[in-house]
Amino acid sequence: MVPADTPVWLAFLIVGAAMSVMVALRYFMSSGMFAWITNRAKPGLYSDQRNQILSEIRYSLIAAVIYGVPAGAIFWLWRHHDFALIYTGWTTYPLWYLPLSVFLYLIAQDTWFYWTHRAMHHWPSLFRLAHKVHHDSKPPTAWSAMSFHPIESVSGAIVIPVLVFVVPIHLAMLGVVLTIATVMGVVNHMGWEIFPRRLVNSAFGASVITASHHERHHEGYRCNFGLYFRFWDKICGTDRGLSHRFGRHVETNH
């Protein structure tokens, strides 16, 4: 741990570098694991996408730095100077607040992502500048989840650093939020549906985004903008259902 009396610029440099490495390792572990699962479940699915995957990894490593530096700085400020509303005591807030805080973070992330994502598709110049990199993955792979232009990475990287100053959260629950973000980001870009069709077509599937829903966005561009939930897509009329590329789906509970 970097001592509290370390000059701020040096502390930020050290913890930012360390956190960037951790984000990169998390990316390689999660995307690598699901790429391995894909190779076992769908042999040859990525066989013609080697150059695309290399590009995805390059952009993802840049994104790891953009996500890691502010996260590391805030973590150091919290540990040594009591910045941020992160807490570690299990009785600091009622136990029922633990899952509620996770839900609040996911809703906030989803809301920010929906509107910024939709904006990047609404204005062609913004799409070309910031979002085209992500859509150059055709079709997306397990390595695509963090493949963003640096401008889009900055947009995504600011959400949790802002939330930790607004919404109290237990350190373990923050870990849950990051795990959900990582896993859903990867499985929704794998190029196939990992969840059973019965689950995708259930009430759960009608509310939560899976690969079948997000793939439809990569096909149609101007629909299915959500990150975790289909809430904003449904109330704003941008939900276009599921992709048929993964097989036949019959949606319910619209």
XYZ file of C-alpha atoms in Angstrom:
254
model
C 0.000 0.000 0.000
C 1.278 3.468 -0.901
C 1.856 5.449 2.349
C -0.443 8.343 3.197
C 2.406 10.868 3.184
C 3.369 10.076 -0.419
C 3.130 13.145 -2.693
C -0.260 13.077 -4.355
C 1.126 13.033 -7.901
C 3.407 10.091 -7.111
C 0.675 8.212 -5.227
C -1.712 8.652 -8.155
C 0.976 7.469 -10.573
C 1.702 4.323 -8.551
C -1.861 3.344 -7.641
C -3.132 4.303 -11.093
C -0.569 2.022 -12.719
C -1.323 -0.787 -10.268
C -5.086 -0.506 -10.751
C -4.674 -0.365 -14.539
C -2.768 -3.650 -14.397
C -5.532 -5.139 -12.248
C -8.224 -4.013 -14.714
C -6.194 -5.477 -17.600
C -5.775 -8.781 -15.743
C -9.500 -8.862 -15.002
C -10.155 -8.327 -18.703
C -7.817 -11.126 -19.776
C -9.183 -13.513 -17.153
C -12.868 -12.876 -17.926
C -12.655 -12.537 -21.701
C -10.106 -15.335 -21.901
C -12.302 -17.674 -19.868
C -15.390 -17.015 -21.972
C -13.363 -17.218 -25.187
C -12.216 -20.669 -24.014
C -15.831 -21.626 -23.240
C -16.801 -20.393 -26.700
C -14.099 -22.510 -28.301
C -15.437 -25.553 -26.479
C -19.124 -24.845 -27.074
C -18.885 -23.305 -30.567
C -15.653 -24.583 -32.171
C -14.371 -22.316 -34.919
C -16.750 -19.416 -34.155
C -13.839 -16.947 -33.921
C -11.577 -18.682 -36.427
C -11.739 -15.870 -39.023
C -11.546 -13.001 -36.521
C -7.897 -13.070 -35.422
C -7.089 -9.535 -36.624
C -10.317 -8.208 -35.123
C -9.542 -9.817 -31.760
C -6.025 -8.333 -31.739
C -7.547 -4.899 -32.344
C -10.082 -5.495 -29.558
C -7.296 -6.381 -27.147
C -5.294 -3.266 -28.057
C -8.237 -0.933 -27.451
C -9.164 -2.825 -24.281
C -5.687 -2.325 -22.825
C -5.989 1.416 -23.451
C -9.405 1.291 -21.779
C -7.856 -0.538 -18.808
C -5.624 2.484 -18.164
C -8.507 4.931 -18.543
C -10.629 2.929 -16.092
C -7.749 2.086 -13.773
C -6.166 5.485 -13.135
C -9.191 7.261 -11.596
C -10.204 4.096 -9.730
C -6.735 3.808 -8.200
C -6.629 7.480 -7.250
C -10.006 7.330 -5.522
C -9.087 4.120 -3.714
C -5.920 5.750 -2.323
C -7.816 8.900 -1.285
C -10.437 6.770 0.432
C -7.925 4.596 2.282
C -5.757 7.449 3.560
C -7.910 10.573 3.526
C -11.446 9.239 4.019
C -12.634 10.477 0.652
C -15.637 8.712 -0.892
C -18.595 6.964 0.747
C -17.122 3.461 0.661
C -17.393 1.610 3.957
C -16.222 -1.753 5.319
C -18.257 -2.306 8.486
C -21.138 -4.739 8.022
C -23.255 -2.845 10.559
C -22.529 0.672 9.307
C -25.818 0.520 7.391
C -28.712 -1.963 7.724
C -28.068 -5.308 6.013
C -30.976 -4.713 3.625
C -29.019 -1.757 2.240
C -26.281 -4.048 0.894
C -28.295 -5.417 -2.079
C -30.092 -2.084 -2.463
C -26.790 -0.266 -2.972
C -25.802 -2.763 -5.667
C -29.132 -2.201 -7.411
C -28.756 1.597 -7.185
C -25.306 1.434 -8.759
C -26.511 -0.834 -11.558
C -29.507 1.390 -12.266
C -27.312 4.496 -12.333
C -24.778 2.839 -14.639
C -27.544 1.560 -16.895
C -29.189 4.984 -17.109
C -25.941 6.791 -17.914
C -24.992 4.161 -20.468
C -28.374 4.171 -22.195
C -28.426 7.925 -22.801
C -24.755 8.359 -23.694
C -24.884 5.267 -25.902
C -28.025 6.500 -27.629
C -26.429 9.931 -28.144
C -23.416 8.341 -29.835
C -25.759 6.659 -32.299
C -27.963 9.727 -32.754
C -25.207 12.053 -33.983
C -23.195 10.555 -36.874
C -20.137 12.703 -36.120
C -20.095 11.501 -32.505
C -20.530 7.916 -33.662
C -17.551 8.188 -36.019
C -15.464 9.925 -33.375
C -16.206 7.808 -30.314
C -18.307 4.722 -30.935
C -17.357 3.323 -34.311
C -14.404 1.448 -32.798
C -16.760 -0.717 -30.769
C -18.936 -1.466 -33.795
C -15.928 -2.396 -35.888
C -16.222 -5.721 -34.076
C -18.408 -7.541 -36.603
C -19.643 -9.736 -35.112
C -18.507 -9.058 -31.531
C -16.488 -11.626 -29.617
C -15.705 -12.369 -25.979
C -12.806 -9.912 -26.369
C -15.085 -7.016 -27.468
C -16.538 -5.996 -24.108
C -13.901 -3.317 -23.384
C -12.976 -2.500 -26.956
C -13.775 1.225 -26.949
C -12.315 4.380 -28.404
C -10.603 6.320 -25.566
C -13.368 8.960 -25.637
C -16.004 6.300 -25.019
C -13.811 4.729 -22.341
C -13.680 8.062 -20.499
C -17.468 8.282 -20.680
C -17.825 4.851 -19.100
C -14.992 5.253 -16.604
C -16.436 8.271 -14.789
C -19.649 6.642 -13.555
C -18.494 4.639 -10.525
C -15.910 7.251 -9.430
C -18.792 9.748 -9.262
C -21.195 7.335 -7.574
C -18.825 6.539 -4.688
C -19.061 10.205 -3.665
C -22.864 10.192 -3.826
C -24.187 6.740 -2.868
C -22.653 4.861 0.107
C -21.556 1.319 -0.715
C -19.794 -1.486 1.125
C -16.432 -2.402 -0.367
C -17.624 -5.985 -0.946
C -20.780 -4.750 -2.713
C -18.633 -2.542 -4.921
C -16.814 -5.734 -5.849
C -20.175 -7.298 -6.721
C -21.030 -4.350 -8.986
C -17.685 -4.639 -10.796
C -18.097 -8.406 -11.175
C -21.575 -8.027 -12.664
C -20.302 -5.336 -15.033
C -17.411 -7.537 -16.153
C -19.380 -10.746 -16.628
C -22.372 -9.153 -18.360
C -20.098 -7.112 -20.594
C -18.380 -10.257 -21.827
C -21.316 -12.671 -22.118
C -23.396 -10.089 -23.993
C -20.699 -9.811 -26.680
C -19.695 -13.452 -27.138
C -21.447 -13.876 -30.466
C -23.772 -16.573 -29.096
C -26.287 -16.965 -26.304
C -24.880 -18.663 -23.230
C -28.188 -18.690 -21.347
C -30.872 -21.333 -22.035
C -33.574 -20.250 -24.470
C -36.179 -20.849 -21.789
C -34.508 -18.259 -19.547
C -34.059 -15.761 -22.376
C -37.767 -16.010 -23.209
C -38.866 -15.757 -19.576
C -39.931 -12.717 -17.557
C -36.285 -12.439 -16.491
C -35.142 -12.304 -20.105
C -37.772 -9.677 -20.882
C -36.232 -7.387 -18.257
C -32.499 -8.108 -18.332
C -30.173 -7.817 -21.313
C -28.513 -10.965 -22.603
C -26.472 -11.603 -25.745
C -29.615 -12.195 -27.820
C -30.822 -8.680 -27.010
C -27.505 -6.884 -27.376
C -26.674 -8.693 -30.605
C -29.781 -7.068 -32.063
C -28.165 -3.710 -31.311
C -25.019 -4.685 -33.209
C -27.237 -5.677 -36.146
C -29.567 -2.670 -36.165
C -27.471 0.077 -34.473
C -30.473 2.299 -33.596
C -32.105 0.064 -31.021
C -31.425 -1.875 -27.798
C -29.137 0.685 -26.176
C -29.257 -0.577 -22.571
C -26.420 -1.983 -20.494
C -28.050 -4.276 -17.920
C -31.789 -3.746 -18.142
C -34.371 -3.269 -20.894
C -36.223 -0.621 -18.873
C -35.121 2.482 -20.763
C -35.381 0.787 -24.140
C -38.957 -0.189 -23.418
C -40.213 3.122 -22.083
C -38.414 5.049 -24.856
C -39.571 2.755 -27.666
C -36.102 1.617 -28.687
C -36.472 -2.041 -27.744
C -36.499 -4.171 -30.902
C -36.465 -7.559 -29.232
C -33.959 -10.317 -29.785
C -31.569 -11.262 -32.539
C -32.524 -14.294 -34.605
C -28.905 -15.042 -35.468
C -28.537 -17.297 -32.440
C -31.617 -19.359 -33.173
C -35.345 -18.996 -32.967
C -36.661 -17.009 -30.020
C -40.251 -16.315 -29.053
C -40.416 -13.379 -26.689
C -42.940 -12.983 -23.927
C -43.702 -10.359 -21.254
C -43.141 -7.297 -23.445
